[in-house]
Coordinates of C-alpha atoms (C1' of nucleotides) in Angstrom, one line a residue:
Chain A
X604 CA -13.4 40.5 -5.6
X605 CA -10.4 41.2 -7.4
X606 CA -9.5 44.0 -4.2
X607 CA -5.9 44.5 -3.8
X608 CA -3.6 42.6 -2.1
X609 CA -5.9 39.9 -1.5
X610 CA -6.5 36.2 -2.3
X611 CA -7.9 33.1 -1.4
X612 CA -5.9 30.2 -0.5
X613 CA -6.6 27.1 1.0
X614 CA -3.2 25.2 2.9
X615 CA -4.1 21.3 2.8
X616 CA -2.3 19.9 5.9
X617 CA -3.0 16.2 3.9
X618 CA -2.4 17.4 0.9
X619 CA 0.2 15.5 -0.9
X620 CA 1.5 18.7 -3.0
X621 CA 4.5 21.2 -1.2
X622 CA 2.8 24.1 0.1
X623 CA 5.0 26.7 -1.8
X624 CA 3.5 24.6 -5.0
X625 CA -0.2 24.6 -3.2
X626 CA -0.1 28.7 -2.9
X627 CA 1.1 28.4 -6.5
X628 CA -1.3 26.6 -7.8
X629 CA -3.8 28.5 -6.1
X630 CA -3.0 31.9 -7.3
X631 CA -2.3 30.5 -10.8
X632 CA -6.5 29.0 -10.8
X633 CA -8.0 32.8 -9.0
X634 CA -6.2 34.3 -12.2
X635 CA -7.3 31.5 -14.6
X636 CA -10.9 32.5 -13.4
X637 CA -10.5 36.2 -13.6
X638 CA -10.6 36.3 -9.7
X639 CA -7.1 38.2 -9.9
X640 CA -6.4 40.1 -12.9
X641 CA -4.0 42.3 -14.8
X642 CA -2.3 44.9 -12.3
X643 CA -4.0 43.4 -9.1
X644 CA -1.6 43.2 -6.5
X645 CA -0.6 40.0 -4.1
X646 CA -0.3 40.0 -0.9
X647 CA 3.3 40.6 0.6
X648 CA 5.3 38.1 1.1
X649 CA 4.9 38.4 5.4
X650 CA 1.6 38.7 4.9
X651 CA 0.5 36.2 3.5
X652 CA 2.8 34.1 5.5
X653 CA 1.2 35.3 8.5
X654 CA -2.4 34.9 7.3
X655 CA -1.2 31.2 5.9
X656 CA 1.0 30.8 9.7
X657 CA 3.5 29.1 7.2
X658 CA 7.3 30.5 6.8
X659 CA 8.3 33.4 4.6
X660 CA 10.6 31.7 3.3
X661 CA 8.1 29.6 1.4
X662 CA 5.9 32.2 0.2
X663 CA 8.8 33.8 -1.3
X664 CA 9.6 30.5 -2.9
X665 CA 6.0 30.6 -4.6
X666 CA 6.3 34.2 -5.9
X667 CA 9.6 33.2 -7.4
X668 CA 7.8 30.6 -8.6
X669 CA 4.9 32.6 -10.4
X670 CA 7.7 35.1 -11.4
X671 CA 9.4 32.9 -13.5
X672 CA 6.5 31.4 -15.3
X673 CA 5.5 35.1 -16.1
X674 CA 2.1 35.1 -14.2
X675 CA 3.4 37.8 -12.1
X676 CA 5.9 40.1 -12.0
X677 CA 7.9 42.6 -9.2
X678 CA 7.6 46.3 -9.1
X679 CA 10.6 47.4 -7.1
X680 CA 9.2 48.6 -3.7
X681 CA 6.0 48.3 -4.1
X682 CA 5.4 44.0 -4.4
X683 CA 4.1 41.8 -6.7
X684 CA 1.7 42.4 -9.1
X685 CA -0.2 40.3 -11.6
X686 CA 1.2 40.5 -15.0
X687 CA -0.5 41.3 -18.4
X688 CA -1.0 38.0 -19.9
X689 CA 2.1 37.1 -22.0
X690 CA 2.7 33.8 -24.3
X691 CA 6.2 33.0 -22.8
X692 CA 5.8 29.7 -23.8
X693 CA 6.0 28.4 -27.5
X694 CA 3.1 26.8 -29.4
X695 CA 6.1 23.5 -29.4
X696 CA 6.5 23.9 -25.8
X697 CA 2.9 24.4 -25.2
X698 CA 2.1 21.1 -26.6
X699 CA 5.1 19.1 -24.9
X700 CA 3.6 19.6 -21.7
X701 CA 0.1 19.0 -22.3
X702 CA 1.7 15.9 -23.5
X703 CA 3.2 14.7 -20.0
X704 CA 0.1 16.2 -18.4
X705 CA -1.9 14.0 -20.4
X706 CA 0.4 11.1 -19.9
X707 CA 0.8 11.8 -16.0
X708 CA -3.0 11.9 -16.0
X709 CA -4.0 8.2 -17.9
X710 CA -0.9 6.8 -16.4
X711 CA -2.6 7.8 -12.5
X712 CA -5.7 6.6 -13.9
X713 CA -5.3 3.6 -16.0
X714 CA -4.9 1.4 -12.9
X715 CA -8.6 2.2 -11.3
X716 CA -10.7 0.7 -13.7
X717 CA -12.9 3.5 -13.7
X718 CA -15.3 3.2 -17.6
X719 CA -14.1 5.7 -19.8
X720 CA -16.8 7.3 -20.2
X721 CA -17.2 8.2 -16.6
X722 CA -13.5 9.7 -16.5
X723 CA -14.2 12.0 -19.6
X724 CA -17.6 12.8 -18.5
X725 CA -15.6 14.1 -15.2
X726 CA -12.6 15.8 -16.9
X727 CA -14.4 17.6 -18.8
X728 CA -17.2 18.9 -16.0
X729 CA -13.6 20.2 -14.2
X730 CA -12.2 21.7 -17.6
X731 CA -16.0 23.5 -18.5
X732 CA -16.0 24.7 -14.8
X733 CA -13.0 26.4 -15.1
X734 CA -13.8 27.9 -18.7
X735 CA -17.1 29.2 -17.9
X736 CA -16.1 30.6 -14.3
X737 CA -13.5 32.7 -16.4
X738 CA -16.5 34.1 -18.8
X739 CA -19.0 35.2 -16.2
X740 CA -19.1 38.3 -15.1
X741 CA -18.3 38.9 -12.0
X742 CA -20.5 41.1 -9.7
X743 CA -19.3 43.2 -6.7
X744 CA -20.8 44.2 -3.9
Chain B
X255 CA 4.6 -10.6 -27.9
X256 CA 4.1 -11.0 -24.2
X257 CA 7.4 -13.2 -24.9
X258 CA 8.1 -14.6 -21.1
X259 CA 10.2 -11.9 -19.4
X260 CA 10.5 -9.6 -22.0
X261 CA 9.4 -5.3 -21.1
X262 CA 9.9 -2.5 -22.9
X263 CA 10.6 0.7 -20.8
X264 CA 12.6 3.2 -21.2
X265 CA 14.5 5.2 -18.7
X266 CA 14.3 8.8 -18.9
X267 CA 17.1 10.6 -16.7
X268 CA 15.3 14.1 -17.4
X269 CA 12.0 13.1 -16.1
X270 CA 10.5 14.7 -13.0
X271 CA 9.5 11.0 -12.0
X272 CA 12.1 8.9 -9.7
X273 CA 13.4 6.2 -11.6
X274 CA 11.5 3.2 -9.9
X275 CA 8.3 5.1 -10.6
X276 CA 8.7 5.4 -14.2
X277 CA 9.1 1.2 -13.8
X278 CA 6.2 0.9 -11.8
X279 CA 4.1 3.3 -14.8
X280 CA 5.8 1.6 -17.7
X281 CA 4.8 -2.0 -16.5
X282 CA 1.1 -0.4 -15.5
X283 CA 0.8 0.7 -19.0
X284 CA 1.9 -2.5 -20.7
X285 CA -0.5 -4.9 -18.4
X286 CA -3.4 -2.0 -19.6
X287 CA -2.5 -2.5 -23.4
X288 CA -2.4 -5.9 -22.6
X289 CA 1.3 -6.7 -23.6
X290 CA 1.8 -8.2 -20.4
X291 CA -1.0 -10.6 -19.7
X292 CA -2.1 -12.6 -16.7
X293 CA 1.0 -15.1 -15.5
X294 CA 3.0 -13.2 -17.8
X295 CA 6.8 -13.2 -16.0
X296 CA 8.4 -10.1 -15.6
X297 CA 12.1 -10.0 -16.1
X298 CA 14.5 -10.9 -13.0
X299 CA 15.3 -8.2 -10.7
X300 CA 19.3 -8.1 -11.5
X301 CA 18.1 -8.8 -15.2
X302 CA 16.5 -6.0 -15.7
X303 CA 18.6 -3.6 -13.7
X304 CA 21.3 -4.7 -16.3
X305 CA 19.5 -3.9 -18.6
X306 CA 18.7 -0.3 -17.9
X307 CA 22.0 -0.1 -16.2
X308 CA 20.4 0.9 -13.0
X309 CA 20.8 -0.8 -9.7
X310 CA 18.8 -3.8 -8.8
X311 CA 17.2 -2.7 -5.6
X312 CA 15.5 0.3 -7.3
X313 CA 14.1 -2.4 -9.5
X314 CA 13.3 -4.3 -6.3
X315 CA 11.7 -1.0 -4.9
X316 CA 9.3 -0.8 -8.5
X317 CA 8.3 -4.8 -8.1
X318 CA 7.9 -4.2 -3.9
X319 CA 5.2 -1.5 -5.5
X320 CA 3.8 -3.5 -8.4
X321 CA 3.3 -6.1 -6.0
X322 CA 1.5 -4.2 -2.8
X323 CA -0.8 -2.8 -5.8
X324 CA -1.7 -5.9 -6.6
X325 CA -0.7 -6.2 -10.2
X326 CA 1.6 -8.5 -9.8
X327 CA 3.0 -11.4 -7.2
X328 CA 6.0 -12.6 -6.4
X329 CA 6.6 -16.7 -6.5
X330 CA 9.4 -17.8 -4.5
X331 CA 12.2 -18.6 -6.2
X332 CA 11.0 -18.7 -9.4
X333 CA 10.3 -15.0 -10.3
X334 CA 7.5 -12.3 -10.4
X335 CA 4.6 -12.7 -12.0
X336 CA 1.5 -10.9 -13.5
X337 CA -1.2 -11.3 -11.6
X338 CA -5.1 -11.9 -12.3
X339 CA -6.6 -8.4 -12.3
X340 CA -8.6 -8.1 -9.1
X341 CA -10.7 -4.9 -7.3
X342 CA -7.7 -3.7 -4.7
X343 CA -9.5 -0.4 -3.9
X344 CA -12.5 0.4 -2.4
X345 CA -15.1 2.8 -4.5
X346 CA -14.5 5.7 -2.3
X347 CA -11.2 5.2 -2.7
X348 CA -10.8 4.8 -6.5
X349 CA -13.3 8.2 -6.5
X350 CA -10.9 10.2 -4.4
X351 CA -7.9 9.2 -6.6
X352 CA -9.7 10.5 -9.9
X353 CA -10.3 13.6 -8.3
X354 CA -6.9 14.2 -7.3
X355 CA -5.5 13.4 -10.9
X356 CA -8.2 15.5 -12.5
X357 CA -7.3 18.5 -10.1
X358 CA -3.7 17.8 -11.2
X359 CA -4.3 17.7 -14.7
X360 CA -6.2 20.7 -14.6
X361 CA -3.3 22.8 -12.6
X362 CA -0.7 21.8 -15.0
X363 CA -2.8 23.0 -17.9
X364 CA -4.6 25.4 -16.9
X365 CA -2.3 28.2 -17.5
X366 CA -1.3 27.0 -20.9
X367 CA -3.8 29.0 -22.7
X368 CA -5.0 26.0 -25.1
X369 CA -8.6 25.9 -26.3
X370 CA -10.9 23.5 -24.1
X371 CA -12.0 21.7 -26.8
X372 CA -8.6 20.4 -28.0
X373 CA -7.9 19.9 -24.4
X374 CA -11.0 17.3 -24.1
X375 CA -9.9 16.4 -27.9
X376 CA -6.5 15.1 -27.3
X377 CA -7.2 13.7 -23.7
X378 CA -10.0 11.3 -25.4
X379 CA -7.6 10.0 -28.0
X380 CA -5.4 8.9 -25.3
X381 CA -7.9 7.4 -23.4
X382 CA -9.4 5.5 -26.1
X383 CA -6.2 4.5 -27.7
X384 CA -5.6 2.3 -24.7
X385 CA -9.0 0.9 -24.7
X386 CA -8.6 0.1 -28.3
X387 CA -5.3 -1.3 -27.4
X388 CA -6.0 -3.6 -25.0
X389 CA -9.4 -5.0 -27.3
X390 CA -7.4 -5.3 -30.1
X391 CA -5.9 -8.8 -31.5
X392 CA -2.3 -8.4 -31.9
X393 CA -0.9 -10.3 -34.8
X394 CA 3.0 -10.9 -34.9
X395 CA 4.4 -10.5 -38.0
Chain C
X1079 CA -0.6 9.1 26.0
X1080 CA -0.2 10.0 22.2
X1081 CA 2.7 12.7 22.9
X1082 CA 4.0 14.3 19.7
X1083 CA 6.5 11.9 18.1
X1084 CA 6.4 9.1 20.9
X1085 CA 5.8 5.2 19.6
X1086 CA 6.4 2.4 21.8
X1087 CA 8.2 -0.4 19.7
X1088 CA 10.0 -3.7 20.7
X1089 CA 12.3 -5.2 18.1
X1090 CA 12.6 -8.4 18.5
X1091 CA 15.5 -10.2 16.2
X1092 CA 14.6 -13.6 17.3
X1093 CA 11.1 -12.7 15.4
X1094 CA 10.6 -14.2 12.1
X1095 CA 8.8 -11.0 10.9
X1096 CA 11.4 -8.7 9.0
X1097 CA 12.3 -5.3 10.8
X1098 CA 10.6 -3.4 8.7
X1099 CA 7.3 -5.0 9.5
X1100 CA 7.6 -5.0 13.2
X1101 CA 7.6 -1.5 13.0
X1102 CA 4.6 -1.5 11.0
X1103 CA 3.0 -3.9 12.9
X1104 CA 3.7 -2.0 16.2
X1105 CA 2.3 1.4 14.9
X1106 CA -0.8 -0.1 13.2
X1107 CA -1.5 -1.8 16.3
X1108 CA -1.0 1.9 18.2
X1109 CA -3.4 3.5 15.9
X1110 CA -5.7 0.9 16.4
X1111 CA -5.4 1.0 19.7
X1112 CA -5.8 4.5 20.1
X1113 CA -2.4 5.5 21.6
X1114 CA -1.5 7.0 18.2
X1115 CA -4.4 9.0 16.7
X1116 CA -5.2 11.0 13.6
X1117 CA -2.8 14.0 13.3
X1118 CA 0.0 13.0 15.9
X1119 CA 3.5 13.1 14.4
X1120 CA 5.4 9.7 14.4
X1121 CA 9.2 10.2 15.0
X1122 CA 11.7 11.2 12.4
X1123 CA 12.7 8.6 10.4
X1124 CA 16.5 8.6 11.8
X1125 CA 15.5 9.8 15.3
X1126 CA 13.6 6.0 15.0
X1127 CA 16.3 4.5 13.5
X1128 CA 19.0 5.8 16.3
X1129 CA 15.8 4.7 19.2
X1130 CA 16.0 1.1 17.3
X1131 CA 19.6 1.0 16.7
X1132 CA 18.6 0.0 13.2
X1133 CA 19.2 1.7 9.6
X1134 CA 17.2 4.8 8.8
X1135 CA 16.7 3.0 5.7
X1136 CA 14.8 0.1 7.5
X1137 CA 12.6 2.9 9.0
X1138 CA 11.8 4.4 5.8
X1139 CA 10.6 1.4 4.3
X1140 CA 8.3 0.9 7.3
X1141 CA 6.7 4.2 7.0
X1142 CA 6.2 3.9 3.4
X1143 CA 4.3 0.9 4.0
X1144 CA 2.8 2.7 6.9
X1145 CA 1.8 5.4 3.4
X1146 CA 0.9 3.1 1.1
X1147 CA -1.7 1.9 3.6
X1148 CA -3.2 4.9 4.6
X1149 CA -2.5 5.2 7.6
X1150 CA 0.0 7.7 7.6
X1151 CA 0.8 10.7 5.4
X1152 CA 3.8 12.9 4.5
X1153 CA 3.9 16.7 5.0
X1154 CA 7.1 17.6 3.0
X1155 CA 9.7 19.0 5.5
X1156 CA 7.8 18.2 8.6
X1157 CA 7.6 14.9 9.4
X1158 CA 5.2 11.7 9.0
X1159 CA 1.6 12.0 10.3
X1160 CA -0.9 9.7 10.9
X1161 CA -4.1 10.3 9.0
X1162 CA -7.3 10.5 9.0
X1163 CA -9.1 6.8 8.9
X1164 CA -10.5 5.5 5.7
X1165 CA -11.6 3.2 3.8
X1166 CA -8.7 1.9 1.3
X1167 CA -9.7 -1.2 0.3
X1168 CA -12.8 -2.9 -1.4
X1169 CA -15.2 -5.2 0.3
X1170 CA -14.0 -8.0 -1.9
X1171 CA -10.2 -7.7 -1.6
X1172 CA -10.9 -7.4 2.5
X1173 CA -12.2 -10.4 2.6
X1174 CA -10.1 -11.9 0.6
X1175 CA -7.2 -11.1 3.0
X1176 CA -9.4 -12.3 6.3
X1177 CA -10.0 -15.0 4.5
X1178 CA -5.8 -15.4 4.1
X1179 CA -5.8 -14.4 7.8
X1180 CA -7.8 -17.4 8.7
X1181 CA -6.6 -19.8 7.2
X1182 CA -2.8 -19.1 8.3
X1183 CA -4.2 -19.1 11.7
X1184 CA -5.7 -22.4 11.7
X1185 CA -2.8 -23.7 9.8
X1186 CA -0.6 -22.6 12.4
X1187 CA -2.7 -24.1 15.1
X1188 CA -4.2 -27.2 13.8
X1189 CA -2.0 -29.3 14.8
X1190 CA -1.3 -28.2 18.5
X1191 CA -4.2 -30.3 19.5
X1192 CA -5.6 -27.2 21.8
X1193 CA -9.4 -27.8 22.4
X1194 CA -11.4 -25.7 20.1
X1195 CA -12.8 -24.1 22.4
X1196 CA -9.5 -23.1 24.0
X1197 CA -8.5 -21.9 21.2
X1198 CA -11.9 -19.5 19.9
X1199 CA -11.6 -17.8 24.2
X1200 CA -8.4 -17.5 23.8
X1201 CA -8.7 -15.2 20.3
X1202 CA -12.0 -14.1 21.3
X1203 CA -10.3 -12.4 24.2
X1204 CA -7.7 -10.9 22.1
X1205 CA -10.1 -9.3 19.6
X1206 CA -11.9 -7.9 22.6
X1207 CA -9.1 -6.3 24.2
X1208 CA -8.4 -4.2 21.1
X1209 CA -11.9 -2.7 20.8
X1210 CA -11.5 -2.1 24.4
X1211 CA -8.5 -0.5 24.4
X1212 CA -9.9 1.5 22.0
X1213 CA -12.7 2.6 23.6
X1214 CA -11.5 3.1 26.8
X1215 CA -10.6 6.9 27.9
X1216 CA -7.3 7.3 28.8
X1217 CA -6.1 8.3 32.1
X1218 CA -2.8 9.9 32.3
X1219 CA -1.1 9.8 35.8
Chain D
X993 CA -9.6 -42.6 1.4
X994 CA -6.5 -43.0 3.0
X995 CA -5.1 -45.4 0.8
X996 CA -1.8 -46.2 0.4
X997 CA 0.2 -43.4 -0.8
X998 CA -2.6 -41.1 -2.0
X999 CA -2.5 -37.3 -0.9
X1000 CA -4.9 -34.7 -2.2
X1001 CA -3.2 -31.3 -2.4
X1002 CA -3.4 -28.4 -4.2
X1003 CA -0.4 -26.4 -5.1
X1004 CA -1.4 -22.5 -5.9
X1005 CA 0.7 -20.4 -8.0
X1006 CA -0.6 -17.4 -6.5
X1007 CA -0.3 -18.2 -3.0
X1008 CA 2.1 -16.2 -0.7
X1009 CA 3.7 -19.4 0.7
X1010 CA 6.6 -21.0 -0.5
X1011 CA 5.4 -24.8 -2.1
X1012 CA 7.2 -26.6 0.4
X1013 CA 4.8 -25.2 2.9
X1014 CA 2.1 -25.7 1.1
X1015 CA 2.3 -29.4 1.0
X1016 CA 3.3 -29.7 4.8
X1017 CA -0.1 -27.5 5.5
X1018 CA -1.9 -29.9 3.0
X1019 CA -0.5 -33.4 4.4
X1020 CA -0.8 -31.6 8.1
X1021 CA -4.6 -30.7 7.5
X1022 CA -5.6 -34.1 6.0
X1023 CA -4.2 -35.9 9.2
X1024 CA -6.0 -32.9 11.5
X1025 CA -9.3 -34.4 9.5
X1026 CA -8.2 -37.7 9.8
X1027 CA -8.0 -38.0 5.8
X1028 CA -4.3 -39.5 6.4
X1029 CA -3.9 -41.7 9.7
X1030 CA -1.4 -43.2 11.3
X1031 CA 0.7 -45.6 10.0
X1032 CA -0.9 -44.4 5.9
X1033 CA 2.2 -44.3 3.9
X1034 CA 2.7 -40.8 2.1
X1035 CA 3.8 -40.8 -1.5
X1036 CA 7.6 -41.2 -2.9
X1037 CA 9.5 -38.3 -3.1
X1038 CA 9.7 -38.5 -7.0
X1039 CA 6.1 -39.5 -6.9
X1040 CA 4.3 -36.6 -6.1
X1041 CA 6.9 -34.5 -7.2
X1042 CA 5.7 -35.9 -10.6
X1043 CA 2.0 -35.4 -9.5
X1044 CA 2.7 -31.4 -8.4
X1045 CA 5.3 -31.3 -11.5
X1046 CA 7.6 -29.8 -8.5
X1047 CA 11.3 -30.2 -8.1
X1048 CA 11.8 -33.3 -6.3
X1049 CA 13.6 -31.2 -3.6
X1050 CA 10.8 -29.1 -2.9
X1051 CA 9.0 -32.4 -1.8
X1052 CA 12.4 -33.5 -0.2
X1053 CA 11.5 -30.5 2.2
X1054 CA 8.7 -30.8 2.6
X1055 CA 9.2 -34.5 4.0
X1056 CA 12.2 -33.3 6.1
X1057 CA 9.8 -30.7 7.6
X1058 CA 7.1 -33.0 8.5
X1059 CA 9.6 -35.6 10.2
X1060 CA 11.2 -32.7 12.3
X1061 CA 7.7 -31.9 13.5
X1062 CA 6.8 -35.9 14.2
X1063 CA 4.0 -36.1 12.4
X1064 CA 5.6 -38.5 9.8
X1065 CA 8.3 -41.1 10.3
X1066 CA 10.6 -43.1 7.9
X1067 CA 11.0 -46.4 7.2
X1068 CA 14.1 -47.4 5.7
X1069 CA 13.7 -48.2 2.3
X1070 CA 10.1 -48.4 2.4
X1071 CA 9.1 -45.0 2.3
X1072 CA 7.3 -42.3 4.6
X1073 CA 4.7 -43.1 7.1
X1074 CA 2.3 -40.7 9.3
X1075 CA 3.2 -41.3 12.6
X1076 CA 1.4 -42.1 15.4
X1077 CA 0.0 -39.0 17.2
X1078 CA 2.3 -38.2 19.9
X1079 CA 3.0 -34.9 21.8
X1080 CA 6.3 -33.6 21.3
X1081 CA 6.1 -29.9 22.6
X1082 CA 4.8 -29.5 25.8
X1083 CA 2.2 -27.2 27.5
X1084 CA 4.5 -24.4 27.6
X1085 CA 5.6 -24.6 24.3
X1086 CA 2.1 -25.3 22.8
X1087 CA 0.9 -22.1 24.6
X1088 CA 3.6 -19.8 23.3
X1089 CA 2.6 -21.6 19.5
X1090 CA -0.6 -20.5 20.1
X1091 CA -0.2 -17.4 21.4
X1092 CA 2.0 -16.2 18.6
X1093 CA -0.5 -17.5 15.7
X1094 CA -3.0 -14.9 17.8
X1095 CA -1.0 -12.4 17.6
X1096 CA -0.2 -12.4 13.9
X1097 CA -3.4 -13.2 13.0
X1098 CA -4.8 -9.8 15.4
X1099 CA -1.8 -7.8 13.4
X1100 CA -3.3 -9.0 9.9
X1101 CA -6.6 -8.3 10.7
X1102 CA -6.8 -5.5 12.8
X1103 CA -6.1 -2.9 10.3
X1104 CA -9.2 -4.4 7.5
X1105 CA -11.9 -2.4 9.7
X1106 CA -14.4 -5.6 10.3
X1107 CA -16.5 -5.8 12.8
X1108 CA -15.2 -7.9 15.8
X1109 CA -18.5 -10.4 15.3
X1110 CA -17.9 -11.1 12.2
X1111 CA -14.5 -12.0 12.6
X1112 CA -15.2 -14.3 15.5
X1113 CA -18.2 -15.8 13.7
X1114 CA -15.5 -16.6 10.7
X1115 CA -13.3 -18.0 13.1
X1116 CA -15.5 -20.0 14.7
X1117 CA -17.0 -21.6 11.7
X1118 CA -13.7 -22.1 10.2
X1119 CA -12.3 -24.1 13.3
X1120 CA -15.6 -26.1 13.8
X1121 CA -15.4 -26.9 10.2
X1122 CA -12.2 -28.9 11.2
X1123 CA -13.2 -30.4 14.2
X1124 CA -16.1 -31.9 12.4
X1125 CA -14.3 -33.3 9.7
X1126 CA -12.5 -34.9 12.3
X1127 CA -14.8 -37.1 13.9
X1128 CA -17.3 -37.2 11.0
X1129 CA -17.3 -41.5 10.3
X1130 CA -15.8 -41.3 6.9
X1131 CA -17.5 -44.2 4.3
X1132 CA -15.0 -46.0 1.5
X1133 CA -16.8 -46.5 -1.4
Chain E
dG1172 C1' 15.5 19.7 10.4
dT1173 C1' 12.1 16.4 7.5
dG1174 C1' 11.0 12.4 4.2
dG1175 C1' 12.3 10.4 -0.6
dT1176 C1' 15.5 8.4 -3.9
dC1177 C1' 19.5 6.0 -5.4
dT1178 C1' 23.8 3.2 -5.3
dA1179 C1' 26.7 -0.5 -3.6
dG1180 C1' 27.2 -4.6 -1.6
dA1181 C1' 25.9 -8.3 1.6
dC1182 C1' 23.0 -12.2 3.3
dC1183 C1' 18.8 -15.1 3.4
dA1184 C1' 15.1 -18.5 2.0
dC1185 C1' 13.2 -20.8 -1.8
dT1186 C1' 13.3 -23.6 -6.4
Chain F
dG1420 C1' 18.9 -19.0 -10.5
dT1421 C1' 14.7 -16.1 -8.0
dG1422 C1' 12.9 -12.1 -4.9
dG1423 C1' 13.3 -10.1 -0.1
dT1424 C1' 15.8 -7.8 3.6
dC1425 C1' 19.3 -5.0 5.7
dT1426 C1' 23.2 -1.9 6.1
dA1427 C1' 26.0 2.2 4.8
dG1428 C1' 26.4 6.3 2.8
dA1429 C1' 25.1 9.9 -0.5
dC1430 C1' 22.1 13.5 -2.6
dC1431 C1' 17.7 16.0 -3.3
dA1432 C1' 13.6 19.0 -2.4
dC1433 C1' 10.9 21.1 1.1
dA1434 C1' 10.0 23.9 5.5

DNA sequence: GTGGTCTAGACCACT
DNA sequence: GTGGTCTAGACCACA
């Protein structure tokens, strides 16, 4: 794991998410669970278009991307690496967006008449996945 | 309340949603509190995109949705209506939908650094304020 | 058979069914017949359009429909696609809309005083020739 | 039954087709079961506009419709009447009819995933159902 | 290039 | 008056 220059990306054909947002998304999660850390390098923008077969133009979109929301950050000449962690965001701006994320999230869910029990007992499966995938210790080969 | 006609929405210009969408959500959300309720007419098309000084066929466009979704039906010539809640989706169906809103909800706050447990905190006060909601007896003043 | 992009539509302005749902009758009934099939590209929305000789706004609507059913799915920048088959709605709210179905039918041919047995070879045969069609391998020239 | 002036129909908020329809396809399915025969006088105008609590137009239309399809003939100053059965489209005409109800009725089904024997077996039942009522001896209290 | 959204204005059927 | 359909033309994000 963690080896440099390499992730793990999945491109949904079906997926209703932009692609450039899909390869954001998934680098954004490998760090959240310690799959990428501090100093690990991406992949280059070409290759990881080639290994995705999507354009260049679109990885370079998602690095932009991840750039600007401080997960990673450009060492001239030598690529993209992942940054240290950083609060960029204030505690005010922090909780603005959970705010639409938890309104985007009842507001996409209110309509299936799913019991509430059942869609907390699933949220929070996903969230303690997430949180103890980040804790373990990760073993090499 | 639930006065013939009468919504309450409000028209964001800086949201990420298209306008006919947030329409389509704010409607949702009043049927779920139960502000709207069963036969319950929704204002006119051109009445309402007077009223948030929008055009009527993007109106048109949020009714054409509330409508295909089942949560409300159009009688000729007389108006739209709310109509009796009814099963639209299949279990599958309803399944795959949570999934993709959990995963959504997770990417967006995944990244925000905010303890788990306030996470699960504050996303099952908004869930259970709209149960409450829609159980409680509303008393006009 | 099922080249990229190719759908065979007649619009018919003498037909009581909108535009729009010509279209969306005509692919539906391609997909069911097996001429369009899961991951074939339908044509551009204004490539259609300027084919129809209709407003690329009238095409968009269809395939929104066309997404709203299922049937077809949007990869951002490349084009509509049909998807992969699945079950949308519940068991209830199908046959609710045979049910619908039915009853229009028999509404509609009540009164032609066809024998009734006329009548059931007569849709019998239709119903067949679908599942044929569907069935059958194609045999390009 | 079949007195003087009595229909039984049931107008449906919820239903997709305009109320003028509706009370053609009622009045047209009790003559199909013989409830109404020939020479039964239908209801005033006003009459069962009061009954439905309609507009009186609606039923105005409704009456217009019926004439124009010769199921139900005027008396001046007397009223309404069903008419004697009489053929007013011929073979050709009846055959395109028909063929058209198949059609839209394939289109609305053939999307709901049901197996073919189970539609037919609806059909069937539905269509017998009529021709039943028809020549079933119907006893007056 | 692709689909998606919005505006403006017209016409239709139904009540 | 009501919603539904269609046209024409514009702008946007994405690939």
């Amino acid at each position: 794991m963690s080896k440099t220059g390499t992730v793990n990306i999945q491109i949904v054909t079906g997926d209703a998410r932009p692609i450039f947002k899909q390869i954001v998304d998934g680098i954004r999660m490998q760090i959240a669970h310690g799959d990428l850390q501090t100093g690990d390098k991406l992949p280059s923008v070409r290759g990881l278009a080639m290994q995705l077969t999507i354009n260049a133009n679109t990885v370079a979109k998602a690095y932009a991307e991840l750039t600007a929301q401080g997960l990673a950050e450009a060492r001239q000449g030598l690529g993209l690496f992942v940054a240290e962690p950083r609060q960029l965001l204030s505690e005010e701006e922090k909780n603005k967006r959970l705010n639409t994320a938890i309104e985007t999230f009842v507001n996409d869910v209110v309509y299936l008449q799913i019991p509430e029990e059942d869609i907390k007992a699933r949220l929070s499966e996903a969230l303690t996945k997430i949180g103890r995938l980040k804790n373990t210790p990760k073993q090499d080969s």
